[in-house]
Amino acid sequence: MTTSVCRVALAVNVLLLCACGKSSTSPTPAVTQPPPATSTFTTTFEQNPAPFRSTGCSFSTPQGWYTAVRLQETAGVSFTPATLTQKLDGNTVSFLAESFGSRFGACAGAAFTSGVILANGAVCGTVGVCTANAYTTYQFSITGTDANGHTITVDSPVLQLGARPAGQSILLTPSSLPSRPPQASSQIDASGRIRP
Amino acid sequence: MSRAAGVRAVADRVVVLCIVLLSATAAQAQKLTIQGDRFAVDGTPRFLTIITYFGGMGAPNVIADLHLIRSLGFDGIRIWPNLDTGPQLMNGDGSLRPDELKRLLFILDQAKQEHLVVDVTFTYEHIAGMTPSTARVGILAATNALRSYDNLLFDIQNERNVTDRRFMSGADVGRIFEGIKAIDPSRIAFADNAPVDPPEYAAQFARSLGLDVTAYHEPRPANWYELGVTQAVIRALKTTGRPVYMQEPMATRDTFFRYPSNDKAEYFLQAIANSKLSGAAAWCFHTEVAVDFRGGPPFLEDLLRAYPEPEWAFVNSLNARIVLRASNGTHYVVAEGGGGSGVRADRTAAGPGGWEVLGVSALSGGPLISGDRVALTASNGTYYLQAVNGGGGPLRAASQSVGAWETFTIEKPGGGIIHHGDAISLRAGDSSWYVVAEGGGGGGVNVNSASRGAWETFTILFVTPHSAQ
């Protein structure tokens, strides 16, 4: 597609040059090919600020802030993400170092190609942080290359993290048996009652 | 008939035909047989997990109940068609009651649709005037009436060795067993024994009569669930060389008796795992909630939910869901997008969401034991994890069926039951390729490692109710 567009532009320029050579009329303004479009995104958090929740964040750290997010491409140019960076209070945090693919996937009912945000397509995911610590903002950035060769960075809006109730802490509840009850002396109904 | 009506009639016939064909397909999809000392379902050996549904004849919502039982991951039910809490199948002279037979057939049809095995346990003591002799008449009539079902077990008499109204002599059991086989040679039949006699007695009883299955109701000491106890019982029972059916372990509750160690799912989780590990062929979750549907909640689900422990916790443990933590201790395996694409090991515990939660099931049934072949599903429940080309390449979550490439062998050092927090490895089928989290986590996951080291070791953490010991 890109090659075809260049060939057409070249042909137009050649025709313009020929026209200039044969005419003495005032020159026609040169037609400049518009630059190829660049992937553009809108980011929509389902909730902003995201409320602090005491359950449902992750299997091992149930409390934290999280919300669904939708990343919509609007310029009609597909985009291949390369890196995902997540920040808390403006600082990149290593404990949220994940790949784009492990955080973003298909939006419900929409077409999806793994590793790519299609032209005019969207990806969805759940973002935030599962923690007992206190933070006030969350933001993610995605870098990558669009179909026209532009290297771009998509910065999400800042997600405000709602107030955390005082006293929240990680609850660890290891599974264990209660102490064994005393040994039973009778184990079977032999008294005539019809026991299921 | 108008043209539209004609088209509609043809369409209706097509729909009916489709339903009939689908029903026929489903009806052929669950055949119970015996292979050595194991049960086999549709020709594949399988450890059976069964749940008591004693009062099913009086259950008002059989369709919903059986669908729930299947959805929870059980392989079958145990029903008492002569129980006196609902319609009773037999008259005292052994004749079958027509309406009650229809009721039983309806239940068995639904069980078939849900691909459930049914343990049909007869209890002649519940029928007024019935004797072992007329019980024989009734059971043989039932054998004839149920010949078309190949997903059934016949228990000739519950706890036949208890010397009360349940008692049925070995000679009577033998006569009934021979009668069943004369009518339907393929019917799996046996009679169970209660722990008033030791397991050695139960084994000798089954052996002497040539019964198909050695079924035993084990003793109920406080440590009934422990491996040593279970192993000793099953070792004695297995001397018959026939499938050992742990048919009535500890009851979850009892109106008249206070049993020990029965108030937590943990006991039952250990018991079933220890039974499978010890070589049992089947194990029954012995809950009393479905004995009598009169006056209580009409749905089995409500009856189970009424007891968060042990009932609801246990029944939600069978379809195990897990996460796998890579050896760096930081990252978890994630099926990207919840399934349908790649698999990585870069999800952190601090990241919200559930794409790292995977379903896991032993293809041979029952709880996970080291050496089991397993299938793993992505969190969306649609896609299975797949070793591309059977190994030697990446791990993906893009297959919608289980075949050789979607089968993994789960292993842990020293073998045994897979517990929460164990270090395990996954090998592609029978190949020498291990699943490896590149770099020990934080990157991709492949199935191309020929040896098992740290990067091939994952910590398995159960999200569903699990045993810690």
PDB file of N, CA and C in Angstrom, chain B residues 344-390:
ATOM      1  N   ARG B 344       2.502 -16.221  28.554  1.00  0.00           N
ATOM      2  CA  ARG B 344       3.736 -15.662  29.071  1.00  0.00           C
ATOM      3  C   ARG B 344       3.811 -15.908  30.572  1.00  0.00           C
ATOM      4  N   ALA B 345       4.935 -15.530  31.140  1.00  0.00           N
ATOM      5  CA  ALA B 345       5.088 -15.654  32.597  1.00  0.00           C
ATOM      6  C   ALA B 345       5.544 -14.302  33.123  1.00  0.00           C
ATOM      7  N   ASP B 346       4.750 -13.290  32.820  1.00  0.00           N
ATOM      8  CA  ASP B 346       5.168 -11.950  33.228  1.00  0.00           C
ATOM      9  C   ASP B 346       4.080 -11.188  33.974  1.00  0.00           C
ATOM     10  N   ARG B 347       3.048 -11.884  34.392  1.00  0.00           N
ATOM     11  CA  ARG B 347       1.998 -11.213  35.163  1.00  0.00           C
ATOM     12  C   ARG B 347       2.469 -11.144  36.621  1.00  0.00           C
ATOM     13  N   THR B 348       2.360  -9.963  37.209  1.00  0.00           N
ATOM     14  CA  THR B 348       2.765  -9.827  38.603  1.00  0.00           C
ATOM     15  C   THR B 348       1.553  -9.936  39.514  1.00  0.00           C
ATOM     16  N   ALA B 349       1.808 -10.270  40.765  1.00  0.00           N
ATOM     17  CA  ALA B 349       0.717 -10.382  41.731  1.00  0.00           C
ATOM     18  C   ALA B 349       0.082  -9.023  41.984  1.00  0.00           C
ATOM     19  N   ALA B 350       0.833  -7.949  41.674  1.00  0.00           N
ATOM     20  CA  ALA B 350       0.302  -6.610  41.921  1.00  0.00           C
ATOM     21  C   ALA B 350      -0.617  -6.149  40.808  1.00  0.00           C
ATOM     22  N   GLY B 351      -0.654  -6.893  39.724  1.00  0.00           N
ATOM     23  CA  GLY B 351      -1.506  -6.499  38.612  1.00  0.00           C
ATOM     24  C   GLY B 351      -2.902  -7.061  38.766  1.00  0.00           C
ATOM     25  N   PRO B 352      -3.924  -6.249  38.616  1.00  0.00           N
ATOM     26  CA  PRO B 352      -5.287  -6.739  38.815  1.00  0.00           C
ATOM     27  C   PRO B 352      -5.767  -7.613  37.662  1.00  0.00           C
ATOM     28  N   GLY B 353      -6.768  -8.416  37.938  1.00  0.00           N
ATOM     29  CA  GLY B 353      -7.366  -9.221  36.882  1.00  0.00           C
ATOM     30  C   GLY B 353      -7.154 -10.692  37.110  1.00  0.00           C
ATOM     31  N   GLY B 354      -7.681 -11.496  36.217  1.00  0.00           N
ATOM     32  CA  GLY B 354      -7.672 -12.928  36.452  1.00  0.00           C
ATOM     33  C   GLY B 354      -7.148 -13.760  35.308  1.00  0.00           C
ATOM     34  N   TRP B 355      -6.432 -13.169  34.376  1.00  0.00           N
ATOM     35  CA  TRP B 355      -5.976 -13.958  33.234  1.00  0.00           C
ATOM     36  C   TRP B 355      -4.927 -14.985  33.614  1.00  0.00           C
ATOM     37  N   GLU B 356      -4.360 -14.860  34.813  1.00  0.00           N
ATOM     38  CA  GLU B 356      -3.373 -15.845  35.251  1.00  0.00           C
ATOM     39  C   GLU B 356      -4.036 -17.061  35.914  1.00  0.00           C
ATOM     40  N   VAL B 357      -5.342 -16.980  36.083  1.00  0.00           N
ATOM     41  CA  VAL B 357      -6.049 -18.112  36.688  1.00  0.00           C
ATOM     42  C   VAL B 357      -6.375 -19.143  35.599  1.00  0.00           C
ATOM     43  N   LEU B 358      -5.911 -20.360  35.801  1.00  0.00           N
ATOM     44  CA  LEU B 358      -6.082 -21.424  34.819  1.00  0.00           C
ATOM     45  C   LEU B 358      -6.917 -22.548  35.413  1.00  0.00           C
ATOM     46  N   GLY B 359      -7.679 -23.201  34.583  1.00  0.00           N
ATOM     47  CA  GLY B 359      -8.377 -24.408  35.016  1.00  0.00           C
ATOM     48  C   GLY B 359      -7.477 -25.609  34.791  1.00  0.00           C
ATOM     49  N   VAL B 360      -7.556 -26.577  35.668  1.00  0.00           N
ATOM     50  CA  VAL B 360      -6.744 -27.783  35.484  1.00  0.00           C
ATOM     51  C   VAL B 360      -7.580 -28.992  35.859  1.00  0.00           C
ATOM     52  N   SER B 361      -7.498 -30.029  35.050  1.00  0.00           N
ATOM     53  CA  SER B 361      -8.240 -31.253  35.356  1.00  0.00           C
ATOM     54  C   SER B 361      -7.397 -32.460  34.988  1.00  0.00           C
ATOM     55  N   ALA B 362      -7.466 -33.461  35.864  1.00  0.00           N
ATOM     56  CA  ALA B 362      -6.795 -34.728  35.582  1.00  0.00           C
ATOM     57  C   ALA B 362      -7.650 -35.495  34.581  1.00  0.00           C
ATOM     58  N   LEU B 363      -7.061 -35.892  33.483  1.00  0.00           N
ATOM     59  CA  LEU B 363      -7.838 -36.579  32.450  1.00  0.00           C
ATOM     60  C   LEU B 363      -8.316 -37.948  32.928  1.00  0.00           C
ATOM     61  N   SER B 364      -7.663 -38.487  33.944  1.00  0.00           N
ATOM     62  CA  SER B 364      -8.086 -39.774  34.502  1.00  0.00           C
ATOM     63  C   SER B 364      -9.028 -39.594  35.685  1.00  0.00           C
ATOM     64  N   GLY B 365      -9.470 -38.360  35.937  1.00  0.00           N
ATOM     65  CA  GLY B 365     -10.433 -38.105  36.999  1.00  0.00           C
ATOM     66  C   GLY B 365      -9.789 -37.893  38.352  1.00  0.00           C
ATOM     67  N   GLY B 366     -10.567 -37.298  39.251  1.00  0.00           N
ATOM     68  CA  GLY B 366     -10.129 -37.146  40.631  1.00  0.00           C
ATOM     69  C   GLY B 366      -9.138 -36.030  40.848  1.00  0.00           C
ATOM     70  N   PRO B 367      -8.676 -35.900  42.103  1.00  0.00           N
ATOM     71  CA  PRO B 367      -7.716 -34.849  42.437  1.00  0.00           C
ATOM     72  C   PRO B 367      -6.377 -35.077  41.739  1.00  0.00           C
ATOM     73  N   LEU B 368      -5.578 -34.034  41.687  1.00  0.00           N
ATOM     74  CA  LEU B 368      -4.300 -34.118  40.980  1.00  0.00           C
ATOM     75  C   LEU B 368      -3.290 -34.939  41.778  1.00  0.00           C
ATOM     76  N   ILE B 369      -2.684 -35.880  41.080  1.00  0.00           N
ATOM     77  CA  ILE B 369      -1.621 -36.703  41.640  1.00  0.00           C
ATOM     78  C   ILE B 369      -0.428 -36.577  40.699  1.00  0.00           C
ATOM     79  N   SER B 370       0.758 -36.536  41.260  1.00  0.00           N
ATOM     80  CA  SER B 370       1.954 -36.475  40.428  1.00  0.00           C
ATOM     81  C   SER B 370       1.951 -37.624  39.427  1.00  0.00           C
ATOM     82  N   GLY B 371       2.197 -37.290  38.186  1.00  0.00           N
ATOM     83  CA  GLY B 371       2.159 -38.285  37.121  1.00  0.00           C
ATOM     84  C   GLY B 371       0.867 -38.273  36.332  1.00  0.00           C
ATOM     85  N   ASP B 372      -0.132 -37.554  36.847  1.00  0.00           N
ATOM     86  CA  ASP B 372      -1.400 -37.454  36.110  1.00  0.00           C
ATOM     87  C   ASP B 372      -1.201 -36.696  34.807  1.00  0.00           C
ATOM     88  N   ARG B 373      -1.972 -37.103  33.828  1.00  0.00           N
ATOM     89  CA  ARG B 373      -2.064 -36.302  32.610  1.00  0.00           C
ATOM     90  C   ARG B 373      -3.164 -35.274  32.828  1.00  0.00           C
ATOM     91  N   VAL B 374      -2.849 -34.049  32.510  1.00  0.00           N
ATOM     92  CA  VAL B 374      -3.797 -32.977  32.793  1.00  0.00           C
ATOM     93  C   VAL B 374      -4.026 -32.135  31.543  1.00  0.00           C
ATOM     94  N   ALA B 375      -5.140 -31.440  31.550  1.00  0.00           N
ATOM     95  CA  ALA B 375      -5.419 -30.410  30.555  1.00  0.00           C
ATOM     96  C   ALA B 375      -5.618 -29.108  31.306  1.00  0.00           C
ATOM     97  N   LEU B 376      -5.121 -28.036  30.725  1.00  0.00           N
ATOM     98  CA  LEU B 376      -5.213 -26.725  31.366  1.00  0.00           C
ATOM     99  C   LEU B 376      -6.003 -25.783  30.472  1.00  0.00           C
ATOM    100  N   THR B 377      -6.943 -25.073  31.072  1.00  0.00           N
ATOM    101  CA  THR B 377      -7.732 -24.120  30.303  1.00  0.00           C
ATOM    102  C   THR B 377      -7.366 -22.699  30.692  1.00  0.00           C
ATOM    103  N   ALA B 378      -7.471 -21.804  29.716  1.00  0.00           N
ATOM    104  CA  ALA B 378      -7.285 -20.384  30.000  1.00  0.00           C
ATOM    105  C   ALA B 378      -8.477 -19.877  30.808  1.00  0.00           C
ATOM    106  N   SER B 379      -8.344 -18.661  31.317  1.00  0.00           N
ATOM    107  CA  SER B 379      -9.373 -18.171  32.237  1.00  0.00           C
ATOM    108  C   SER B 379     -10.724 -17.991  31.563  1.00  0.00           C
ATOM    109  N   ASN B 380     -10.740 -17.836  30.253  1.00  0.00           N
ATOM    110  CA  ASN B 380     -12.045 -17.680  29.592  1.00  0.00           C
ATOM    111  C   ASN B 380     -12.781 -19.011  29.463  1.00  0.00           C
ATOM    112  N   GLY B 381     -12.115 -20.106  29.828  1.00  0.00           N
ATOM    113  CA  GLY B 381     -12.761 -21.414  29.826  1.00  0.00           C
ATOM    114  C   GLY B 381     -12.935 -22.016  28.446  1.00  0.00           C
ATOM    115  N   THR B 382     -12.515 -21.331  27.437  1.00  0.00           N
ATOM    116  CA  THR B 382     -12.721 -21.784  26.059  1.00  0.00           C
ATOM    117  C   THR B 382     -11.469 -22.419  25.471  1.00  0.00           C
ATOM    118  N   TYR B 383     -10.345 -21.846  25.795  1.00  0.00           N
ATOM    119  CA  TYR B 383      -9.108 -22.279  25.158  1.00  0.00           C
ATOM    120  C   TYR B 383      -8.250 -23.132  26.086  1.00  0.00           C
ATOM    121  N   TYR B 384      -7.627 -24.150  25.486  1.00  0.00           N
ATOM    122  CA  TYR B 384      -6.715 -25.018  26.222  1.00  0.00           C
ATOM    123  C   TYR B 384      -5.276 -24.623  25.925  1.00  0.00           C
ATOM    124  N   LEU B 385      -4.438 -24.789  26.936  1.00  0.00           N
ATOM    125  CA  LEU B 385      -3.024 -24.557  26.715  1.00  0.00           C
ATOM    126  C   LEU B 385      -2.475 -25.669  25.830  1.00  0.00           C
ATOM    127  N   GLN B 386      -1.622 -25.275  24.909  1.00  0.00           N
ATOM    128  CA  GLN B 386      -1.162 -26.212  23.891  1.00  0.00           C
ATOM    129  C   GLN B 386       0.348 -26.084  23.701  1.00  0.00           C
ATOM    130  N   ALA B 387       1.022 -27.225  23.717  1.00  0.00           N
ATOM    131  CA  ALA B 387       2.431 -27.259  23.324  1.00  0.00           C
ATOM    132  C   ALA B 387       2.444 -27.339  21.803  1.00  0.00           C
ATOM    133  N   VAL B 388       2.793 -26.237  21.178  1.00  0.00           N
ATOM    134  CA  VAL B 388       2.740 -26.190  19.711  1.00  0.00           C
ATOM    135  C   VAL B 388       3.615 -27.309  19.137  1.00  0.00           C
ATOM    136  N   ASN B 389       3.043 -28.066  18.235  1.00  0.00           N
ATOM    137  CA  ASN B 389       3.705 -29.227  17.614  1.00  0.00           C
ATOM    138  C   ASN B 389       4.025 -30.323  18.624  1.00  0.00           C
ATOM    139  N   GLY B 390       3.356 -30.281  19.749  1.00  0.00           N
ATOM    140  CA  GLY B 390       3.593 -31.314  20.757  1.00  0.00           C
ATOM    141  C   GLY B 390       4.834 -31.092  21.590  1.00  0.00           C
TER     142      GLY B 390
END
